Amino acid sequence: MSWSHRRGRILVALTTVAFTLPLTATASQATTAPSSPAPAPYALVPQPVSEQAVGGPGFALTPQTRISVLSRDSQAIGVGTYLSKLLAPATGYDLRVVKDTRAPKNAVVLDPNGPKNLGAEGYTLTSDKNGVVIRAHGAEGLFRGVQTLRQLLPAAVESRTRQTGSWTVSPVQISDSPRYEYRGVMLDVARRFFPVDQVKRYIDEAAAYKINTLHLHLTDDQGWRIAIDALPDLTRIGATTQSGFTGGTDWYYTAADYKEIVAYASSRFMTVVPEIDGPGHTDAALASVPGLNCDNKAKAPYSGFDVGISLYCLEDGTHTGNVRRFLNTVIKEVAKLTPGPYIHIGGDETPDATPEEYAAYVKAATAATVGRGKTVMAWHQLGQAPIPAGSLLQYWGEDDDRESIGTSEESDSVRFVRNGVAQDAKFVMSPSDHAYLDMKYDVSTPYGLSWSGYVPVQRSYDWDPATITGKMDGTGSLVPAKKIAGVEAALWADRAYEGSGSLPTPNTNWPAPQAYADYMSFPRLPALAEVGWSPQSARDWNGFRQRLAQQGPRWTAAGIGYFAAPGIPWPGTVTTVEGVHAIETGGVALENGGSTSDGSELLLWATNRGDNQTWTIARQSDGTYTMTNKRSGKCAEATGGAGAAVVQRACNGQTGQRWKITPGDNDQQIIASAGSGLVLTAASAANGAKATQQPDTGSALQRWSVD
Ligand code: TNX
């Protein structure tokens, strides 16, 4: 690929390593398994603004418990019915939903008459032995509060089959509201078609983490997924392909299907944003509507894996007119089916468009959108052209863009964002190296891409929308705070198959779209949901991974095929020091930079779990450990005194290569040289930082996750 975002990162060779072993498999090993603190009785994701444990027993649901709605409002009653249905399968209870004027005993009370200052989504939740009260200003806040209530019940409540056990709500007092009003997730149904049922399932999975926007990437080179009455060929021809597949007859949403999705989303207080991408990513349209091509000949439908291959013809007045009429027709119908405020008009990846052609597209697409009473949403590239004030741009840049800020070679993305800000745009943050759910977690991830690097869970969590368009030192946000509408996770589906490092073959294993979505989204979607919901001051990685771990059993109960990512203390597993591991701190891992030579210095690099970062930790007879690098076969060695580099050298059994590993807090390890007594220290958490040995100051850069 020739354009900026597709830079490769050549760091590691491919390998597959298991990091977290089930308890039974490790019981026989001598380990220094860390002693985890006793898990809290509940663990909430996203973290609420305030949360106070209440003494005494919790509230036990019984078949007689009623769901009491203190309102006649049909939406509020709808939330009550939703809650009753949610609890029914696992509990076997058919809880009555009752309209009340006063809160009764033995009830889950839903009160939508809370003060206005709770905002549309804020709520308070009080639970004690007498019952639960959720109060909000309207039904939407009740719905968000109900998601919190779910997490105060045992994990088994998420099961879709009857479970035994008691259904006690942890006693707690919560007061909560979101940091950002836009918290979205995007599904790429164009590259890989998601049937309606799988979209609905995903809506439920996302709603559980208070996601409130579903962005459907409905059109791309590989498929057109929404029926347009006036242009039946768009689906008759344009929907017959997916990435890797041809011959489809129903790989699109009829108007009725789309309405069903919109209605289902709305019942989960989720807004649908339809995307009609252009002027690039348009092969499916170009294959269906001849007049969109400069030679007026329809292209062949495309089922391949490339990007940046297509462009509407905007070279002359006639064709620009064709494109304008086409967009008017399409956007008119899509707008009619879409109650939400936004139409997303794409605008990404148009390597072949001249500025004039690009601007012609933007003019036509924005006019069609505004003409239908909708607000323009688009990828941040749209900022390069004139756009209506108040448009919503979706930033998908990465660290390399931030590094260019203020230099003489600012990246296109930086310039386009600046231009968007100058035109009074708002922004949704989807930085590809944090928020792209199609990026592999690490080298061993079977699906997805890694053009924006690997995105382990910590990377999806550890960033701040307020500074993500600023310099790497956290200053100089390009987008002012009040112009940041929120956050969106994006699940692209270009490579939704096993062995995605190369093109698929006839033997390739293609998971169901839902399985792909589950694996890539969990646990990262909940991490991003917390980025969008919780105050920055309430977020920290160590606390988050403990809370996240407690979600695992919920996903298991719900049948969500999540990735049991290393570094998260999932219940029922222990991390053992002995074995094959990455050695990480602050999102970077100890590695040898690919060197195989004796004496080369170890360093830190963004965690990718490649061979360079893979260490076999072996216990020695004196209780110390050696750490052998998979890539080089050499041992980590400390020589010299404080501040000296840690190097690799052929293993020799000397004290310089022996390490004492003792548990610190939060399942982290302190790794001290048996020779010097000094501890392994990362000079910083930046790529390329040195690994040194230093006296133990308790710094976070001296506490290592060995997992
Ligand atoms: C870039 S991100 C794209 C998509 C691909 C994605 C894959 C963006 C606006 N465009 O066309 O699906 O990379 O990661």
PDB file of N, CA, C and O in Angstrom, residues 1-9 191 220-222 277 280-282 302 305-311 347-353 381 396 398 400-401 411-413 416 432 436 449 451-452 494:
ATOM      1  N   MET A   1       0.854  -1.194   0.000  1.00  0.00           N
ATOM      2  CA  MET A   1       0.000   0.000   0.000  1.00  0.00           C
ATOM      3  C   MET A   1       0.880   1.230   0.000  1.00  0.00           C
ATOM      4  O   MET A   1       1.893   1.276   0.648  1.00  0.00           O
ATOM      5  N   SER A   2       0.433   2.248  -0.668  1.00  0.00           N
ATOM      6  CA  SER A   2       1.311   3.391  -0.813  1.00  0.00           C
ATOM      7  C   SER A   2       0.986   4.522   0.150  1.00  0.00           C
ATOM      8  O   SER A   2       1.768   5.421   0.319  1.00  0.00           O
ATOM      9  N   TRP A   3      -0.188   4.490   0.820  1.00  0.00           N
ATOM     10  CA  TRP A   3      -0.446   5.707   1.576  1.00  0.00           C
ATOM     11  C   TRP A   3      -0.161   5.546   3.033  1.00  0.00           C
ATOM     12  O   TRP A   3      -0.035   4.456   3.549  1.00  0.00           O
ATOM     13  N   SER A   4      -0.167   6.713   3.648  1.00  0.00           N
ATOM     14  CA  SER A   4       0.515   6.875   4.920  1.00  0.00           C
ATOM     15  C   SER A   4       0.097   5.859   5.976  1.00  0.00           C
ATOM     16  O   SER A   4       0.928   5.382   6.719  1.00  0.00           O
ATOM     17  N   HIS A   5      -1.175   5.512   6.070  1.00  0.00           N
ATOM     18  CA  HIS A   5      -1.549   4.728   7.236  1.00  0.00           C
ATOM     19  C   HIS A   5      -1.148   3.273   7.128  1.00  0.00           C
ATOM     20  O   HIS A   5      -1.260   2.531   8.084  1.00  0.00           O
ATOM     21  N   ARG A   6      -0.715   2.868   5.944  1.00  0.00           N
ATOM     22  CA  ARG A   6      -0.437   1.444   5.817  1.00  0.00           C
ATOM     23  C   ARG A   6       1.032   1.119   5.985  1.00  0.00           C
ATOM     24  O   ARG A   6       1.542   0.181   5.417  1.00  0.00           O
ATOM     25  N   ARG A   7       1.708   1.932   6.781  1.00  0.00           N
ATOM     26  CA  ARG A   7       3.095   1.609   7.086  1.00  0.00           C
ATOM     27  C   ARG A   7       3.161   0.275   7.801  1.00  0.00           C
ATOM     28  O   ARG A   7       2.397   0.034   8.715  1.00  0.00           O
ATOM     29  N   GLY A   8       4.064  -0.551   7.386  1.00  0.00           N
ATOM     30  CA  GLY A   8       4.214  -1.814   8.094  1.00  0.00           C
ATOM     31  C   GLY A   8       5.044  -1.606   9.351  1.00  0.00           C
ATOM     32  O   GLY A   8       5.766  -0.630   9.452  1.00  0.00           O
ATOM     33  N   ARG A   9       4.936  -2.497  10.282  1.00  0.00           N
ATOM     34  CA  ARG A   9       5.820  -2.431  11.448  1.00  0.00           C
ATOM     35  C   ARG A   9       6.542  -3.752  11.497  1.00  0.00           C
ATOM     36  O   ARG A   9       5.951  -4.773  11.771  1.00  0.00           O
ATOM     37  N   ARG A 191     -17.659  -5.451   4.139  1.00  0.00           N
ATOM     38  CA  ARG A 191     -16.648  -6.470   3.815  1.00  0.00           C
ATOM     39  C   ARG A 191     -17.141  -7.860   4.214  1.00  0.00           C
ATOM     40  O   ARG A 191     -16.851  -8.852   3.551  1.00  0.00           O
ATOM     41  N   ASP A 220     -19.125  -0.416   0.590  1.00  0.00           N
ATOM     42  CA  ASP A 220     -17.687  -0.386   0.340  1.00  0.00           C
ATOM     43  C   ASP A 220     -17.436  -1.056  -1.002  1.00  0.00           C
ATOM     44  O   ASP A 220     -18.385  -1.433  -1.706  1.00  0.00           O
ATOM     45  N   ASP A 221     -16.172  -1.229  -1.347  1.00  0.00           N
ATOM     46  CA  ASP A 221     -15.864  -1.879  -2.614  1.00  0.00           C
ATOM     47  C   ASP A 221     -16.500  -3.262  -2.693  1.00  0.00           C
ATOM     48  O   ASP A 221     -17.006  -3.678  -3.722  1.00  0.00           O
ATOM     49  N   GLN A 222     -16.468  -3.970  -1.579  1.00  0.00           N
ATOM     50  CA  GLN A 222     -16.854  -5.389  -1.593  1.00  0.00           C
ATOM     51  C   GLN A 222     -18.346  -5.625  -1.420  1.00  0.00           C
ATOM     52  O   GLN A 222     -18.786  -6.770  -1.411  1.00  0.00           O
ATOM     53  N   ASP A 277     -20.330   5.249   2.017  1.00  0.00           N
ATOM     54  CA  ASP A 277     -18.957   5.722   1.826  1.00  0.00           C
ATOM     55  C   ASP A 277     -18.746   6.246   0.399  1.00  0.00           C
ATOM     56  O   ASP A 277     -19.343   5.741  -0.549  1.00  0.00           O
ATOM     57  N   GLY A 280     -14.287   7.298  -2.651  1.00  0.00           N
ATOM     58  CA  GLY A 280     -13.602   6.013  -2.780  1.00  0.00           C
ATOM     59  C   GLY A 280     -14.424   4.930  -2.098  1.00  0.00           C
ATOM     60  O   GLY A 280     -15.517   5.202  -1.589  1.00  0.00           O
ATOM     61  N   HIS A 281     -13.903   3.727  -2.047  1.00  0.00           N
ATOM     62  CA  HIS A 281     -14.625   2.597  -1.434  1.00  0.00           C
ATOM     63  C   HIS A 281     -15.981   2.395  -2.109  1.00  0.00           C
ATOM     64  O   HIS A 281     -16.975   2.093  -1.447  1.00  0.00           O
ATOM     65  N   THR A 282     -16.018   2.580  -3.421  1.00  0.00           N
ATOM     66  CA  THR A 282     -17.306   2.616  -4.114  1.00  0.00           C
ATOM     67  C   THR A 282     -17.434   1.583  -5.226  1.00  0.00           C
ATOM     68  O   THR A 282     -18.290   1.700  -6.094  1.00  0.00           O
ATOM     69  N   TYR A 302     -16.476  -6.601  -6.998  1.00  0.00           N
ATOM     70  CA  TYR A 302     -15.159  -6.846  -6.407  1.00  0.00           C
ATOM     71  C   TYR A 302     -15.278  -7.637  -5.105  1.00  0.00           C
ATOM     72  O   TYR A 302     -16.044  -7.282  -4.210  1.00  0.00           O
ATOM     73  N   PHE A 305      -9.329  -8.004  -1.511  1.00  0.00           N
ATOM     74  CA  PHE A 305      -8.911  -7.565  -0.177  1.00  0.00           C
ATOM     75  C   PHE A 305      -8.141  -6.247  -0.175  1.00  0.00           C
ATOM     76  O   PHE A 305      -7.571  -5.855   0.832  1.00  0.00           O
ATOM     77  N   ASP A 306      -8.141  -5.582  -1.326  1.00  0.00           N
ATOM     78  CA  ASP A 306      -7.397  -4.318  -1.389  1.00  0.00           C
ATOM     79  C   ASP A 306      -8.270  -3.150  -0.940  1.00  0.00           C
ATOM     80  O   ASP A 306      -9.494  -3.253  -0.912  1.00  0.00           O
ATOM     81  N   VAL A 307      -7.606  -2.049  -0.607  1.00  0.00           N
ATOM     82  CA  VAL A 307      -8.335  -0.804  -0.337  1.00  0.00           C
ATOM     83  C   VAL A 307      -7.770   0.280  -1.254  1.00  0.00           C
ATOM     84  O   VAL A 307      -6.673   0.143  -1.785  1.00  0.00           O
ATOM     85  N   GLY A 308      -8.554   1.328  -1.454  1.00  0.00           N
ATOM     86  CA  GLY A 308      -8.069   2.435  -2.275  1.00  0.00           C
ATOM     87  C   GLY A 308      -8.114   2.135  -3.759  1.00  0.00           C
ATOM     88  O   GLY A 308      -7.306   2.639  -4.531  1.00  0.00           O
ATOM     89  N   ILE A 309      -9.055   1.319  -4.187  1.00  0.00           N
ATOM     90  CA  ILE A 309      -9.069   0.859  -5.577  1.00  0.00           C
ATOM     91  C   ILE A 309     -10.116   1.568  -6.431  1.00  0.00           C
ATOM     92  O   ILE A 309     -10.189   1.315  -7.624  1.00  0.00           O
ATOM     93  N   SER A 310     -10.946   2.415  -5.842  1.00  0.00           N
ATOM     94  CA  SER A 310     -12.102   2.897  -6.605  1.00  0.00           C
ATOM     95  C   SER A 310     -12.360   4.377  -6.357  1.00  0.00           C
ATOM     96  O   SER A 310     -11.939   4.932  -5.342  1.00  0.00           O
ATOM     97  N   LEU A 311     -13.069   4.981  -7.297  1.00  0.00           N
ATOM     98  CA  LEU A 311     -13.416   6.398  -7.190  1.00  0.00           C
ATOM     99  C   LEU A 311     -14.606   6.679  -8.107  1.00  0.00           C
ATOM    100  O   LEU A 311     -14.612   6.241  -9.258  1.00  0.00           O
ATOM    101  N   GLY A 347     -15.633   9.434   2.979  1.00  0.00           N
ATOM    102  CA  GLY A 347     -14.590  10.410   2.658  1.00  0.00           C
ATOM    103  C   GLY A 347     -13.174   9.921   2.887  1.00  0.00           C
ATOM    104  O   GLY A 347     -12.225  10.659   2.674  1.00  0.00           O
ATOM    105  N   ASP A 348     -13.000   8.657   3.301  1.00  0.00           N
ATOM    106  CA  ASP A 348     -11.659   8.132   3.600  1.00  0.00           C
ATOM    107  C   ASP A 348     -11.004   7.564   2.340  1.00  0.00           C
ATOM    108  O   ASP A 348     -11.676   7.182   1.391  1.00  0.00           O
ATOM    109  N   GLU A 349      -9.710   7.502   2.376  1.00  0.00           N
ATOM    110  CA  GLU A 349      -8.905   6.734   1.423  1.00  0.00           C
ATOM    111  C   GLU A 349      -9.304   6.910  -0.039  1.00  0.00           C
ATOM    112  O   GLU A 349      -9.911   6.035  -0.648  1.00  0.00           O
ATOM    113  N   THR A 350      -8.897   8.055  -0.577  1.00  0.00           N
ATOM    114  CA  THR A 350      -9.177   8.354  -1.976  1.00  0.00           C
ATOM    115  C   THR A 350      -7.866   8.731  -2.653  1.00  0.00           C
ATOM    116  O   THR A 350      -7.667   9.873  -3.040  1.00  0.00           O
ATOM    117  N   PRO A 351      -6.962   7.754  -2.774  1.00  0.00           N
ATOM    118  CA  PRO A 351      -5.616   8.090  -3.235  1.00  0.00           C
ATOM    119  C   PRO A 351      -5.595   8.732  -4.620  1.00  0.00           C
ATOM    120  O   PRO A 351      -4.683   9.475  -4.934  1.00  0.00           O
ATOM    121  N   ASP A 352      -6.610   8.455  -5.433  1.00  0.00           N
ATOM    122  CA  ASP A 352      -6.548   8.942  -6.810  1.00  0.00           C
ATOM    123  C   ASP A 352      -7.356  10.209  -7.060  1.00  0.00           C
ATOM    124  O   ASP A 352      -7.389  10.707  -8.183  1.00  0.00           O
ATOM    125  N   ALA A 353      -8.038  10.715  -6.058  1.00  0.00           N
ATOM    126  CA  ALA A 353      -8.887  11.893  -6.291  1.00  0.00           C
ATOM    127  C   ALA A 353      -8.049  13.167  -6.292  1.00  0.00           C
ATOM    128  O   ALA A 353      -7.198  13.355  -5.427  1.00  0.00           O
ATOM    129  N   GLN A 381     -10.874  12.934   7.029  1.00  0.00           N
ATOM    130  CA  GLN A 381     -10.370  13.441   5.746  1.00  0.00           C
ATOM    131  C   GLN A 381     -11.292  14.502   5.157  1.00  0.00           C
ATOM    132  O   GLN A 381     -10.859  15.340   4.382  1.00  0.00           O
ATOM    133  N   TRP A 396      -9.356   9.121  12.871  1.00  0.00           N
ATOM    134  CA  TRP A 396      -8.800   7.751  12.923  1.00  0.00           C
ATOM    135  C   TRP A 396      -7.291   7.753  12.712  1.00  0.00           C
ATOM    136  O   TRP A 396      -6.708   6.778  12.253  1.00  0.00           O
ATOM    137  N   GLU A 398      -3.213   8.157  14.129  1.00  0.00           N
ATOM    138  CA  GLU A 398      -2.458   7.318  15.063  1.00  0.00           C
ATOM    139  C   GLU A 398      -1.282   8.107  15.624  1.00  0.00           C
ATOM    140  O   GLU A 398      -1.093   9.276  15.288  1.00  0.00           O
ATOM    141  N   ASP A 400       1.769   8.232  14.972  1.00  0.00           N
ATOM    142  CA  ASP A 400       2.676   8.852  14.006  1.00  0.00           C
ATOM    143  C   ASP A 400       2.172  10.229  13.577  1.00  0.00           C
ATOM    144  O   ASP A 400       2.961  11.123  13.270  1.00  0.00           O
ATOM    145  N   ASP A 401       0.849  10.388  13.524  1.00  0.00           N
ATOM    146  CA  ASP A 401       0.299  11.704  13.194  1.00  0.00           C
ATOM    147  C   ASP A 401       0.604  12.699  14.310  1.00  0.00           C
ATOM    148  O   ASP A 401       1.010  13.826  14.056  1.00  0.00           O
ATOM    149  N   SER A 411       1.435  15.579   9.135  1.00  0.00           N
ATOM    150  CA  SER A 411       0.771  14.597   8.275  1.00  0.00           C
ATOM    151  C   SER A 411      -0.524  15.177   7.717  1.00  0.00           C
ATOM    152  O   SER A 411      -1.070  16.158   8.238  1.00  0.00           O
ATOM    153  N   ASP A 412      -1.022  14.547   6.657  1.00  0.00           N
ATOM    154  CA  ASP A 412      -2.311  14.962   6.088  1.00  0.00           C
ATOM    155  C   ASP A 412      -3.385  14.967   7.154  1.00  0.00           C
ATOM    156  O   ASP A 412      -4.197  15.881   7.234  1.00  0.00           O
ATOM    157  N   SER A 413      -3.392  13.925   7.974  1.00  0.00           N
ATOM    158  CA  SER A 413      -4.437  13.836   8.987  1.00  0.00           C
ATOM    159  C   SER A 413      -4.429  15.061   9.887  1.00  0.00           C
ATOM    160  O   SER A 413      -5.475  15.623  10.206  1.00  0.00           O
ATOM    161  N   PHE A 416      -5.870  17.959   8.010  1.00  0.00           N
ATOM    162  CA  PHE A 416      -7.314  17.856   7.779  1.00  0.00           C
ATOM    163  C   PHE A 416      -8.091  18.100   9.077  1.00  0.00           C
ATOM    164  O   PHE A 416      -9.165  18.703   9.066  1.00  0.00           O
ATOM    165  N   SER A 432      -6.780   4.810  15.318  1.00  0.00           N
ATOM    166  CA  SER A 432      -6.694   3.422  14.842  1.00  0.00           C
ATOM    167  C   SER A 432      -5.813   2.563  15.746  1.00  0.00           C
ATOM    168  O   SER A 432      -6.056   1.363  15.880  1.00  0.00           O
ATOM    169  N   TYR A 436      -9.340   0.690  16.944  1.00  0.00           N
ATOM    170  CA  TYR A 436      -9.695  -0.192  15.835  1.00  0.00           C
ATOM    171  C   TYR A 436      -9.721  -1.639  16.320  1.00  0.00           C
ATOM    172  O   TYR A 436      -8.690  -2.233  16.638  1.00  0.00           O
ATOM    173  N   LEU A 449      -5.859  -7.236  11.086  1.00  0.00           N
ATOM    174  CA  LEU A 449      -4.704  -6.580  10.478  1.00  0.00           C
ATOM    175  C   LEU A 449      -3.812  -6.002  11.569  1.00  0.00           C
ATOM    176  O   LEU A 449      -4.164  -6.035  12.747  1.00  0.00           O
ATOM    177  N   TRP A 451      -1.736  -2.958  10.538  1.00  0.00           N
ATOM    178  CA  TRP A 451      -1.080  -1.795   9.923  1.00  0.00           C
ATOM    179  C   TRP A 451      -0.922  -0.649  10.907  1.00  0.00           C
ATOM    180  O   TRP A 451      -0.041   0.183  10.750  1.00  0.00           O
ATOM    181  N   SER A 452      -1.766  -0.616  11.935  1.00  0.00           N
ATOM    182  CA  SER A 452      -1.612   0.445  12.943  1.00  0.00           C
ATOM    183  C   SER A 452      -0.965  -0.122  14.204  1.00  0.00           C
ATOM    184  O   SER A 452      -1.139   0.421  15.290  1.00  0.00           O
ATOM    185  N   ASP A 494     -12.126  -6.425   6.938  1.00  0.00           N
ATOM    186  CA  ASP A 494     -11.363  -6.773   5.731  1.00  0.00           C
ATOM    187  C   ASP A 494     -10.786  -8.176   5.814  1.00  0.00           C
ATOM    188  O   ASP A 494     -10.654  -8.856   4.812  1.00  0.00           O
TER     189      ASP A 494
END
